[in-house]
Amino acid sequence: MSFETLHVWKRACSLSCELYQHFSQCTDFGFKDQITRSGLSIPSNIAEGFERGSEKDRKKFLYYAKGSAAELRTQIHIGKQVGFIPVDLADKWYAEVFYIKKMLNTLILQ
């Protein structure tokens, strides 16, 4: 199985692209860097885990992706509170990250 066929990887890539597009004009470079990096880390760790040679490594990188998802949920929450992310968009992204986390849990348990 290739990571490019995984629904969770595709969704995480789409979310990462949305983050980059939304924050392209953001002048708070610290926040912009942190939120885009955590969003990028999710599909990147999924890909790296699936290209590793062992099941143990695959799961380890899926756990890393899950950790990045938790980091991203935190940053979305803070971004919403400080006004960097509109409430409706933050709620949409938060729900998407939560769903991605559930999909990662399923892969980890396989």
PDB file of C-alpha atoms in Angstrom:
ATOM      1  CA  MET A   1       0.000   0.000   0.000  1.00  0.00           C
ATOM      2  CA  SER A   2       1.265   3.461  -0.886  1.00  0.00           C
ATOM      3  CA  PHE A   3       0.714   6.376   1.465  1.00  0.00           C
ATOM      4  CA  GLU A   4      -0.670   8.408  -1.477  1.00  0.00           C
ATOM      5  CA  THR A   5      -3.711   6.118  -1.557  1.00  0.00           C
ATOM      6  CA  LEU A   6      -4.563   6.734   2.108  1.00  0.00           C
ATOM      7  CA  HIS A   7      -7.652   8.850   2.682  1.00  0.00           C
ATOM      8  CA  VAL A   8      -6.148  10.234   5.892  1.00  0.00           C
ATOM      9  CA  TRP A   9      -2.997  11.389   4.059  1.00  0.00           C
ATOM     10  CA  LYS A  10      -5.093  13.106   1.361  1.00  0.00           C
ATOM     11  CA  ARG A  11      -7.218  14.896   3.964  1.00  0.00           C
ATOM     12  CA  ALA A  12      -4.171  15.973   5.936  1.00  0.00           C
ATOM     13  CA  CYS A  13      -2.545  17.327   2.753  1.00  0.00           C
ATOM     14  CA  SER A  14      -5.673  19.295   1.905  1.00  0.00           C
ATOM     15  CA  LEU A  15      -5.816  20.767   5.385  1.00  0.00           C
ATOM     16  CA  SER A  16      -2.137  21.720   5.223  1.00  0.00           C
ATOM     17  CA  CYS A  17      -2.751  23.525   1.923  1.00  0.00           C
ATOM     18  CA  GLU A  18      -5.692  25.413   3.443  1.00  0.00           C
ATOM     19  CA  LEU A  19      -3.505  26.527   6.344  1.00  0.00           C
ATOM     20  CA  TYR A  20      -0.782  27.792   4.009  1.00  0.00           C
ATOM     21  CA  GLN A  21      -3.307  29.656   1.877  1.00  0.00           C
ATOM     22  CA  HIS A  22      -5.087  31.230   4.859  1.00  0.00           C
ATOM     23  CA  PHE A  23      -1.881  32.396   6.530  1.00  0.00           C
ATOM     24  CA  SER A  24      -0.021  33.483   3.378  1.00  0.00           C
ATOM     25  CA  GLN A  25      -0.452  37.159   4.288  1.00  0.00           C
ATOM     26  CA  CYS A  26      -0.138  36.778   8.070  1.00  0.00           C
ATOM     27  CA  THR A  27       2.516  39.086   9.528  1.00  0.00           C
ATOM     28  CA  ASP A  28       2.806  37.232  12.833  1.00  0.00           C
ATOM     29  CA  PHE A  29       5.581  35.049  11.507  1.00  0.00           C
ATOM     30  CA  GLY A  30       5.991  33.031  14.706  1.00  0.00           C
ATOM     31  CA  PHE A  31       2.357  31.940  14.745  1.00  0.00           C
ATOM     32  CA  LYS A  32       2.255  31.474  10.974  1.00  0.00           C
ATOM     33  CA  ASP A  33       5.371  29.294  11.044  1.00  0.00           C
ATOM     34  CA  GLN A  34       4.160  27.192  13.963  1.00  0.00           C
ATOM     35  CA  ILE A  35       0.661  26.465  12.649  1.00  0.00           C
ATOM     36  CA  THR A  36       1.756  25.744   9.085  1.00  0.00           C
ATOM     37  CA  ARG A  37       4.588  23.496  10.291  1.00  0.00           C
ATOM     38  CA  SER A  38       2.327  21.432  12.539  1.00  0.00           C
ATOM     39  CA  GLY A  39      -0.196  21.112   9.710  1.00  0.00           C
ATOM     40  CA  LEU A  40       2.550  20.043   7.301  1.00  0.00           C
ATOM     41  CA  SER A  41       3.930  17.579   9.832  1.00  0.00           C
ATOM     42  CA  ILE A  42       0.782  15.436   9.851  1.00  0.00           C
ATOM     43  CA  PRO A  43       0.859  14.174   6.234  1.00  0.00           C
ATOM     44  CA  SER A  44       4.668  14.220   6.225  1.00  0.00           C
ATOM     45  CA  ASN A  45       4.859  11.825   9.178  1.00  0.00           C
ATOM     46  CA  ILE A  46       2.204   9.580   7.650  1.00  0.00           C
ATOM     47  CA  ALA A  47       4.276   9.384   4.465  1.00  0.00           C
ATOM     48  CA  GLU A  48       7.540   8.785   6.296  1.00  0.00           C
ATOM     49  CA  GLY A  49       6.014   6.046   8.426  1.00  0.00           C
ATOM     50  CA  PHE A  50       4.673   4.191   5.415  1.00  0.00           C
ATOM     51  CA  GLU A  51       8.028   4.330   3.672  1.00  0.00           C
ATOM     52  CA  ARG A  52       9.888   2.885   6.658  1.00  0.00           C
ATOM     53  CA  GLY A  53      10.751  -0.793   6.610  1.00  0.00           C
ATOM     54  CA  SER A  54       9.087  -1.991   9.768  1.00  0.00           C
ATOM     55  CA  GLU A  55       5.660  -2.045  11.342  1.00  0.00           C
ATOM     56  CA  LYS A  56       7.178  -0.590  14.510  1.00  0.00           C
ATOM     57  CA  ASP A  57       8.498   2.437  12.597  1.00  0.00           C
ATOM     58  CA  ARG A  58       5.197   2.857  10.727  1.00  0.00           C
ATOM     59  CA  LYS A  59       3.308   3.061  14.006  1.00  0.00           C
ATOM     60  CA  LYS A  60       5.910   5.350  15.586  1.00  0.00           C
ATOM     61  CA  PHE A  61       5.464   7.891  12.775  1.00  0.00           C
ATOM     62  CA  LEU A  62       1.674   7.591  12.924  1.00  0.00           C
ATOM     63  CA  TYR A  63       1.963   8.511  16.607  1.00  0.00           C
ATOM     64  CA  TYR A  64       4.121  11.493  15.597  1.00  0.00           C
ATOM     65  CA  ALA A  65       1.391  12.530  13.157  1.00  0.00           C
ATOM     66  CA  LYS A  66      -1.170  12.192  15.936  1.00  0.00           C
ATOM     67  CA  GLY A  67       0.980  14.396  18.173  1.00  0.00           C
ATOM     68  CA  SER A  68       1.181  17.009  15.424  1.00  0.00           C
ATOM     69  CA  ALA A  69      -2.607  16.859  15.122  1.00  0.00           C
ATOM     70  CA  ALA A  70      -2.918  17.662  18.835  1.00  0.00           C
ATOM     71  CA  GLU A  71      -0.467  20.523  18.402  1.00  0.00           C
ATOM     72  CA  LEU A  72      -2.495  21.837  15.460  1.00  0.00           C
ATOM     73  CA  ARG A  73      -5.770  21.635  17.390  1.00  0.00           C
ATOM     74  CA  THR A  74      -4.173  23.739  20.126  1.00  0.00           C
ATOM     75  CA  GLN A  75      -2.933  26.322  17.629  1.00  0.00           C
ATOM     76  CA  ILE A  76      -6.335  26.510  15.936  1.00  0.00           C
ATOM     77  CA  HIS A  77      -7.937  27.123  19.330  1.00  0.00           C
ATOM     78  CA  ILE A  78      -5.465  29.900  20.141  1.00  0.00           C
ATOM     79  CA  GLY A  79      -5.705  31.378  16.638  1.00  0.00           C
ATOM     80  CA  LYS A  80      -9.464  31.583  17.036  1.00  0.00           C
ATOM     81  CA  GLN A  81      -9.153  33.232  20.454  1.00  0.00           C
ATOM     82  CA  VAL A  82      -6.737  35.924  19.272  1.00  0.00           C
ATOM     83  CA  GLY A  83      -8.661  36.632  16.066  1.00  0.00           C
ATOM     84  CA  PHE A  84      -6.268  35.139  13.505  1.00  0.00           C
ATOM     85  CA  ILE A  85      -8.859  32.567  12.416  1.00  0.00           C
ATOM     86  CA  PRO A  86     -12.572  33.303  11.940  1.00  0.00           C
ATOM     87  CA  VAL A  87     -14.755  31.254  14.287  1.00  0.00           C
ATOM     88  CA  ASP A  88     -16.490  29.261  11.540  1.00  0.00           C
ATOM     89  CA  LEU A  89     -13.209  28.369   9.849  1.00  0.00           C
ATOM     90  CA  ALA A  90     -11.552  27.461  13.145  1.00  0.00           C
ATOM     91  CA  ASP A  91     -14.464  25.182  14.021  1.00  0.00           C
ATOM     92  CA  LYS A  92     -14.248  23.533  10.574  1.00  0.00           C
ATOM     93  CA  TRP A  93     -10.504  22.980  10.875  1.00  0.00           C
ATOM     94  CA  TYR A  94     -10.772  21.744  14.453  1.00  0.00           C
ATOM     95  CA  ALA A  95     -13.379  19.163  13.425  1.00  0.00           C
ATOM     96  CA  GLU A  96     -11.223  18.080  10.471  1.00  0.00           C
ATOM     97  CA  VAL A  97      -8.138  17.616  12.640  1.00  0.00           C
ATOM     98  CA  PHE A  98     -10.179  15.657  15.168  1.00  0.00           C
ATOM     99  CA  TYR A  99     -11.430  13.392  12.361  1.00  0.00           C
ATOM    100  CA  ILE A 100      -7.880  12.934  11.049  1.00  0.00           C
ATOM    101  CA  LYS A 101      -6.812  11.930  14.568  1.00  0.00           C
ATOM    102  CA  LYS A 102      -9.539   9.276  14.664  1.00  0.00           C
ATOM    103  CA  MET A 103      -8.392   7.954  11.289  1.00  0.00           C
ATOM    104  CA  LEU A 104      -4.813   7.788  12.580  1.00  0.00           C
ATOM    105  CA  ASN A 105      -6.013   5.835  15.619  1.00  0.00           C
ATOM    106  CA  THR A 106      -7.620   3.309  13.289  1.00  0.00           C
ATOM    107  CA  LEU A 107      -4.388   2.910  11.294  1.00  0.00           C
ATOM    108  CA  ILE A 108      -2.343   2.513  14.464  1.00  0.00           C
ATOM    109  CA  LEU A 109      -4.610  -0.297  15.686  1.00  0.00           C
ATOM    110  CA  GLN A 110      -4.388  -2.228  12.392  1.00  0.00           C
TER     111      GLN A 110
END
